[in-house]
PDB file of C-alpha atoms in Angstrom:
ATOM      1  CA  MET A   1      38.382-106.576  87.351  1.00 49.00           C
ATOM      2  CA  ALA A   2      38.407-103.367  85.431  1.00 48.00           C
ATOM      3  CA  ASP A   3      39.622-100.126  87.218  1.00 50.00           C
ATOM      4  CA  ASP A   4      36.684 -97.713  86.833  1.00 43.00           C
ATOM      5  CA  SER A   5      38.913 -94.776  87.464  1.00 40.00           C
ATOM      6  CA  GLN A   6      40.600 -95.613  83.951  1.00 53.00           C
ATOM      7  CA  VAL A   7      37.187 -93.916  82.675  1.00 49.00           C
ATOM      8  CA  SER A   8      51.693-117.191  68.517  1.00 32.00           C
ATOM      9  CA  GLN A   9      60.975-120.758  66.330  1.00 35.00           C
ATOM     10  CA  GLN A  10      59.173-119.934  63.062  1.00 34.00           C
ATOM     11  CA  PRO A  11      60.995-118.840  59.716  1.00 36.00           C
ATOM     12  CA  ALA A  12      61.135-114.904  59.521  1.00 41.00           C
ATOM     13  CA  GLN A  13      57.989-113.234  58.314  1.00 40.00           C
ATOM     14  CA  PRO A  14      57.423-109.619  57.095  1.00 42.00           C
ATOM     15  CA  PRO A  15      55.616-107.369  59.392  1.00 44.00           C
ATOM     16  CA  GLU A  16      51.936-106.836  59.267  1.00 48.00           C
ATOM     17  CA  ALA A  17      50.992-104.469  56.342  1.00 44.00           C
ATOM     18  CA  LYS A  18      50.812-100.970  57.463  1.00 48.00           C
ATOM     19  CA  THR A  19      47.467 -99.258  56.940  1.00 46.00           C
ATOM     20  CA  GLU A  20      47.499 -95.401  56.972  1.00 50.00           C
ATOM     21  CA  ALA A  21      44.925 -93.618  59.011  1.00 53.00           C
ATOM     22  CA  SER A  22      43.483 -92.337  55.689  1.00 56.00           C
ATOM     23  CA  GLU A  23      42.734 -95.934  54.643  1.00 75.00           C
ATOM     24  CA  LEU A  24      40.403 -96.432  57.433  1.00 93.00           C
ATOM     25  CA  ASP A  25      36.821 -96.537  56.171  1.00 90.00           C
ATOM     26  CA  TYR A  26      35.082 -93.312  57.222  1.00 91.00           C
ATOM     27  CA  VAL A  27      32.788 -93.487  54.139  1.00 92.00           C
ATOM     28  CA  THR A  28      30.627 -96.347  54.848  1.00 92.00           C
ATOM     29  CA  ARG A  29      31.374 -96.553  58.510  1.00 95.00           C
ATOM     30  CA  ARG A  30      31.488 -94.062  61.384  1.00 97.00           C
ATOM     31  CA  GLU A  31      33.388 -94.002  64.722  1.00 98.00           C
ATOM     32  CA  ILE A  32      31.190 -94.806  67.618  1.00 98.00           C
ATOM     33  CA  GLY A  33      33.682 -95.182  70.287  1.00 98.00           C
ATOM     34  CA  ARG A  34      32.885 -91.746  71.630  1.00 97.00           C
ATOM     35  CA  GLU A  35      29.288 -92.983  72.382  1.00 98.00           C
ATOM     36  CA  ALA A  36      30.699 -95.605  74.783  1.00 98.00           C
ATOM     37  CA  VAL A  37      32.238 -95.654  78.427  1.00 99.00           C
ATOM     38  CA  TRP A  38      35.706 -97.181  78.341  1.00 99.00           C
ATOM     39  CA  SER A  39      37.571 -98.658  81.053  1.00 98.00           C
ATOM     40  CA  LEU A  40      40.858-100.769  81.482  1.00 99.00           C
ATOM     41  CA  SER A  41      41.894-103.553  83.642  1.00 98.00           C
ATOM     42  CA  SER A  42      45.031-101.627  84.543  1.00 98.00           C
ATOM     43  CA  ALA A  43      46.976 -98.652  83.394  1.00 98.00           C
ATOM     44  CA  LYS A  44      50.182 -96.962  84.163  1.00 98.00           C
ATOM     45  CA  PRO A  45      49.732 -93.336  85.363  1.00 98.00           C
ATOM     46  CA  GLY A  46      49.559 -91.082  82.385  1.00 98.00           C
ATOM     47  CA  ASN A  47      48.932 -94.014  79.868  1.00 98.00           C
ATOM     48  CA  GLY A  48      45.447 -94.706  80.117  1.00 99.00           C
ATOM     49  CA  VAL A  49      42.068 -94.357  78.353  1.00 99.00           C
ATOM     50  CA  ASP A  50      42.840 -90.644  77.417  1.00 98.00           C
ATOM     51  CA  GLN A  51      45.914 -91.691  75.561  1.00 98.00           C
ATOM     52  CA  LEU A  52      44.283 -94.622  73.738  1.00 98.00           C
ATOM     53  CA  ARG A  53      41.615 -92.235  72.449  1.00 98.00           C
ATOM     54  CA  ASP A  54      43.347 -88.898  71.743  1.00 98.00           C
ATOM     55  CA  ASP A  55      43.961 -89.615  67.960  1.00 97.00           C
ATOM     56  CA  SER A  56      47.650 -89.393  68.389  1.00 98.00           C
ATOM     57  CA  THR A  57      49.854 -92.464  67.409  1.00 97.00           C
ATOM     58  CA  ASP A  58      52.677 -91.011  69.547  1.00 98.00           C
ATOM     59  CA  THR A  59      50.811 -91.873  72.863  1.00 98.00           C
ATOM     60  CA  TYR A  60      49.687 -95.129  74.023  1.00 99.00           C
ATOM     61  CA  TRP A  61      47.817 -97.224  76.635  1.00 99.00           C
ATOM     62  CA  GLN A  62      50.311 -99.105  78.908  1.00 99.00           C
ATOM     63  CA  SER A  63      49.061-101.841  81.240  1.00 99.00           C
ATOM     64  CA  ASP A  64      50.348-102.010  84.616  1.00 98.00           C
ATOM     65  CA  GLY A  65      49.001-105.406  86.336  1.00 94.00           C
ATOM     66  CA  GLY A  66      48.523-109.077  85.857  1.00 94.00           C
ATOM     67  CA  GLN A  67      47.348-110.572  82.573  1.00 94.00           C
ATOM     68  CA  PRO A  68      45.118-110.742  80.811  1.00 96.00           C
ATOM     69  CA  HIS A  69      44.989-107.035  79.983  1.00 99.00           C
ATOM     70  CA  LEU A  70      41.347-105.859  79.075  1.00 99.00           C
ATOM     71  CA  ILE A  71      39.734-102.953  77.304  1.00 99.00           C
ATOM     72  CA  ASN A  72      36.101-102.793  78.078  1.00 99.00           C
ATOM     73  CA  ILE A  73      33.773-100.727  75.918  1.00 99.00           C
ATOM     74  CA  GLN A  74      30.184-100.109  77.183  1.00 98.00           C
ATOM     75  CA  PHE A  75      27.510 -98.499  75.162  1.00 99.00           C
ATOM     76  CA  HIS A  76      24.278 -97.026  76.738  1.00 97.00           C
ATOM     77  CA  LYS A  77      22.191 -98.979  74.093  1.00 97.00           C
ATOM     78  CA  LYS A  78      22.711-101.979  71.834  1.00 97.00           C
ATOM     79  CA  MET A  79      24.924-100.921  68.904  1.00 98.00           C
ATOM     80  CA  THR A  80      25.765-102.437  65.660  1.00 98.00           C
ATOM     81  CA  VAL A  81      29.662-102.910  65.532  1.00 98.00           C
ATOM     82  CA  VAL A  82      31.269-103.895  62.315  1.00 98.00           C
ATOM     83  CA  GLU A  83      34.990-103.454  62.858  1.00 98.00           C
ATOM     84  CA  ILE A  84      37.525-102.583  65.468  1.00 98.00           C
ATOM     85  CA  ALA A  85      40.946-100.900  64.352  1.00 98.00           C
ATOM     86  CA  PHE A  86      43.945-100.949  66.376  1.00 98.00           C
ATOM     87  CA  HIS A  87      47.135 -98.876  65.829  1.00 98.00           C
ATOM     88  CA  LEU A  88      50.267-100.934  66.860  1.00 99.00           C
ATOM     89  CA  ASP A  89      54.031-100.367  66.455  1.00 98.00           C
ATOM     90  CA  PHE A  90      56.389-103.234  67.066  1.00 99.00           C
ATOM     91  CA  SER A  91      59.222-101.238  65.735  1.00 98.00           C
ATOM     92  CA  SER A  92      58.931 -98.925  68.860  1.00 98.00           C
ATOM     93  CA  ASP A  93      57.129-101.194  71.304  1.00 99.00           C
ATOM     94  CA  GLU A  94      58.731-104.475  70.864  1.00 98.00           C
ATOM     95  CA  SER A  95      57.679-106.956  73.607  1.00 98.00           C
ATOM     96  CA  TYR A  96      54.829-104.699  74.621  1.00 99.00           C
ATOM     97  CA  THR A  97      53.210-105.213  71.271  1.00 99.00           C
ATOM     98  CA  PRO A  98      50.175-107.500  71.279  1.00 99.00           C
ATOM     99  CA  LYS A  99      50.726-110.838  69.601  1.00 98.00           C
ATOM    100  CA  LYS A 100      47.115-112.211  70.089  1.00 99.00           C
ATOM    101  CA  LEU A 101      43.869-110.455  70.639  1.00 99.00           C
ATOM    102  CA  SER A 102      40.544-111.781  71.660  1.00 99.00           C
ATOM    103  CA  ILE A 103      37.280-109.957  70.934  1.00 99.00           C
ATOM    104  CA  ARG A 104      34.347-110.667  73.014  1.00 98.00           C
ATOM    105  CA  ALA A 105      30.714-109.113  73.152  1.00 98.00           C
ATOM    106  CA  GLY A 106      27.452-109.363  74.975  1.00 98.00           C
ATOM    107  CA  SER A 107      25.077-107.329  77.058  1.00 96.00           C
ATOM    108  CA  SER A 108      27.229-106.932  80.225  1.00 95.00           C
ATOM    109  CA  PHE A 109      30.675-108.117  81.655  1.00 93.00           C
ATOM    110  CA  HIS A 110      28.982-111.365  82.803  1.00 95.00           C
ATOM    111  CA  ASP A 111      27.735-112.926  79.493  1.00 96.00           C
ATOM    112  CA  LEU A 112      30.413-112.047  77.058  1.00 98.00           C
ATOM    113  CA  VAL A 113      30.991-114.433  74.096  1.00 97.00           C
ATOM    114  CA  GLU A 114      34.116-114.656  72.091  1.00 98.00           C
ATOM    115  CA  VAL A 115      33.582-113.136  68.604  1.00 97.00           C
ATOM    116  CA  THR A 116      37.002-113.450  67.039  1.00 98.00           C
ATOM    117  CA  VAL A 117      40.615-114.175  67.554  1.00 98.00           C
ATOM    118  CA  LYS A 118      43.357-112.008  65.800  1.00 98.00           C
ATOM    119  CA  GLU A 119      46.922-113.418  65.532  1.00 98.00           C
ATOM    120  CA  LEU A 120      49.525-110.811  64.884  1.00 98.00           C
ATOM    121  CA  HIS A 121      53.259-110.658  63.761  1.00 98.00           C
ATOM    122  CA  GLU A 122      55.224-107.631  64.341  1.00 98.00           C
ATOM    123  CA  PRO A 123      52.348-105.215  63.331  1.00 98.00           C
ATOM    124  CA  VAL A 124      53.255-101.677  62.457  1.00 98.00           C
ATOM    125  CA  GLY A 125      50.324 -99.243  61.644  1.00 97.00           C
ATOM    126  CA  TRP A 126      46.566 -99.716  61.785  1.00 98.00           C
ATOM    127  CA  VAL A 127      45.287-103.244  62.057  1.00 98.00           C
ATOM    128  CA  ARG A 128      41.612-103.559  61.015  1.00 97.00           C
ATOM    129  CA  VAL A 129      39.570-106.537  62.364  1.00 98.00           C
ATOM    130  CA  PRO A 130      35.990-107.045  60.904  1.00 97.00           C
ATOM    131  CA  LEU A 131      33.338-108.251  63.352  1.00 97.00           C
ATOM    132  CA  PHE A 132      30.385-110.522  62.762  1.00 95.00           C
ATOM    133  CA  ALA A 133      27.858-112.292  65.295  1.00 92.00           C
ATOM    134  CA  PRO A 134      29.165-115.714  66.225  1.00 85.00           C
ATOM    135  CA  GLY A 135      27.108-118.574  65.035  1.00 71.00           C
ATOM    136  CA  GLY A 136      25.086-120.998  67.322  1.00 45.00           C
ATOM    137  CA  GLY A 137      23.267-118.426  69.579  1.00 46.00           C
ATOM    138  CA  GLY A 138      25.164-116.950  72.418  1.00 44.00           C
ATOM    139  CA  ALA A 139      24.404-113.875  74.499  1.00 46.00           C
ATOM    140  CA  ALA A 140      20.981-112.432  73.976  1.00 38.00           C
ATOM    141  CA  ALA A 141      22.755-109.206  73.161  1.00 41.00           C
ATOM    142  CA  ILE A 142      24.202-110.652  70.017  1.00 47.00           C
ATOM    143  CA  ALA A 143      21.705-110.861  67.237  1.00 49.00           C
ATOM    144  CA  ALA A 144      21.737-111.713  63.586  1.00 44.00           C
ATOM    145  CA  ASP A 145      20.520-108.765  61.542  1.00 44.00           C
ATOM    146  CA  ALA A 146      18.641-108.939  58.163  1.00 39.00           C
ATOM    147  CA  ALA A 147      21.477-106.710  56.790  1.00 46.00           C
ATOM    148  CA  GLY A 148      24.086-109.192  57.450  1.00 48.00           C
ATOM    149  CA  GLY A 149      26.314-109.709  54.479  1.00 48.00           C
ATOM    150  CA  ALA A 150      27.674-113.005  52.993  1.00 45.00           C
ATOM    151  CA  GLU A 151      30.473-113.222  55.502  1.00 56.00           C
ATOM    152  CA  GLY A 152      28.238-113.403  58.424  1.00 66.00           C
ATOM    153  CA  PRO A 153      25.427-111.710  60.449  1.00 89.00           C
ATOM    154  CA  VAL A 154      25.754-108.283  61.949  1.00 92.00           C
ATOM    155  CA  LEU A 155      27.213-108.072  65.474  1.00 97.00           C
ATOM    156  CA  ARG A 156      24.992-106.105  67.847  1.00 97.00           C
ATOM    157  CA  ALA A 157      26.012-105.754  71.506  1.00 98.00           C
ATOM    158  CA  HIS A 158      25.811-103.480  74.526  1.00 98.00           C
ATOM    159  CA  PHE A 159      29.237-104.360  75.798  1.00 99.00           C
ATOM    160  CA  VAL A 160      32.579-105.053  73.876  1.00 99.00           C
ATOM    161  CA  GLN A 161      35.732-106.312  75.381  1.00 99.00           C
ATOM    162  CA  ILE A 162      39.168-106.413  73.988  1.00 99.00           C
ATOM    163  CA  CYS A 163      41.435-108.969  75.548  1.00 99.00           C
ATOM    164  CA  VAL A 164      45.240-108.940  75.051  1.00 99.00           C
ATOM    165  CA  VAL A 165      45.978-112.556  75.468  1.00 98.00           C
ATOM    166  CA  ALA A 166      49.736-112.631  74.581  1.00 98.00           C
ATOM    167  CA  MET A 167      52.583-110.108  73.811  1.00 98.00           C
ATOM    168  CA  HIS A 168      55.466-110.482  71.511  1.00 98.00           C
ATOM    169  CA  GLN A 169      58.733-112.047  72.924  1.00 98.00           C
ATOM    170  CA  ASN A 170      56.676-113.261  76.020  1.00 97.00           C
ATOM    171  CA  GLY A 171      56.305-109.597  77.270  1.00 98.00           C
ATOM    172  CA  ARG A 172      54.057-109.047  80.307  1.00 97.00           C
ATOM    173  CA  ASP A 173      52.592-105.565  79.782  1.00 98.00           C
ATOM    174  CA  THR A 174      51.326-104.153  76.634  1.00 99.00           C
ATOM    175  CA  HIS A 175      51.079-100.951  74.659  1.00 99.00           C
ATOM    176  CA  ILE A 176      48.151-100.094  72.292  1.00 99.00           C
ATOM    177  CA  ARG A 177      48.497 -96.697  70.809  1.00 99.00           C
ATOM    178  CA  GLN A 178      44.856 -96.318  69.386  1.00 98.00           C
ATOM    179  CA  VAL A 179      41.613 -97.981  69.209  1.00 99.00           C
ATOM    180  CA  LYS A 180      38.730 -97.260  66.865  1.00 98.00           C
ATOM    181  CA  VAL A 181      35.343 -98.830  67.040  1.00 99.00           C
ATOM    182  CA  PHE A 182      33.172 -98.507  63.877  1.00 98.00           C
ATOM    183  CA  GLY A 183      29.461 -98.993  63.255  1.00 98.00           C
ATOM    184  CA  PRO A 184      27.645 -98.554  59.847  1.00 96.00           C
ATOM    185  CA  ARG A 185      27.031 -95.087  58.435  1.00 92.00           C
ATOM    186  CA  LEU A 186      23.393 -94.783  58.052  1.00 80.00           C
ATOM    187  CA  ALA A 187      21.790 -93.059  55.091  1.00 69.00           C
ATOM    188  CA  SER A 188      20.816 -89.411  55.834  1.00 58.00           C
ATOM    189  CA  VAL A 189      18.361 -87.170  54.519  1.00 44.00           C
ATOM    190  CA  GLN A 190      20.732 -84.843  53.007  1.00 48.00           C
ATOM    191  CA  HIS A 191      22.010 -87.584  50.730  1.00 49.00           C
ATOM    192  CA  ASP A 192      18.680 -88.245  49.215  1.00 51.00           C
ATOM    193  CA  PRO A 193      18.121 -85.778  46.424  1.00 49.00           C
ATOM    194  CA  SER A 194      14.521 -86.682  46.194  1.00 50.00           C
ATOM    195  CA  LEU A 195      13.928 -85.097  49.494  1.00 46.00           C
ATOM    196  CA  LEU A 196      15.542 -81.914  48.611  1.00 50.00           C
ATOM    197  CA  GLU A 197      13.326 -79.941  46.303  1.00 51.00           C
ATOM    198  CA  PHE A 198      13.604 -76.143  45.978  1.00 50.00           C
ATOM    199  CA  ILE A 199      10.374 -74.210  46.159  1.00 52.00           C
ATOM    200  CA  SER A 200      11.250 -70.657  45.165  1.00 55.00           C
ATOM    201  CA  PRO A 201      12.237 -69.879  41.387  1.00 54.00           C
ATOM    202  CA  GLU A 202      15.295 -68.165  42.544  1.00 59.00           C
ATOM    203  CA  PHE A 203      16.787 -71.372  44.334  1.00 55.00           C
ATOM    204  CA  GLU A 204      15.378 -73.679  41.399  1.00 52.00           C
ATOM    205  CA  THR A 205      18.040 -72.246  39.128  1.00 55.00           C
ATOM    206  CA  PHE A 206      20.619 -74.004  41.278  1.00 56.00           C
ATOM    207  CA  ALA A 207      18.934 -77.312  41.161  1.00 53.00           C
ATOM    208  CA  CYS A 208      21.192 -78.589  38.310  1.00 54.00           C
ATOM    209  CA  ILE A 209      24.626 -78.100  36.824  1.00 55.00           C
ATOM    210  CA  ARG A 210      24.413 -76.069  33.574  1.00 49.00           C
TER     211      ARG A 210
END
């Protein structure tokens, strides 16, 4: 149960490709995590939600309880969620680093449906996980949207849960340094030139580049 007070012997493989923060897509997407209430299944004092969301990759959430470790993200209304990005650092966190993540969504804690599973190998940097609504129905809060792309229908949900299923080296507790939740960036009025017409002759002179 979430603590409300915390408002896969294989050949050696290269680490997960590192994605710099500047490579996260803020052009076509917007970070919507600030619009949600966050809670954790457990946390070591001083390593909770605040550290998970403080925009610093030097801090981290550290779980402090039995598995599975959960991050619960609850929105006040149904939201379109297109991607979740995690900052992980195996070079520093070693056995605390997640190896397998399950992302679930629904209308509440009680009707969650698994959306995707992400397997990781010694990740360092940002790991981006695109999200689409699962096929075959599921919770009423998950709906296919007409704007869904070729890869799958859009995921819409009130509640998103991140489950850390397993850690590297059979670790027990986990470190996650940052989590970002992205929705689509909607077209705004100021980006439509046809809706910005100058009225006075003085301002009309600045309507085009000469």
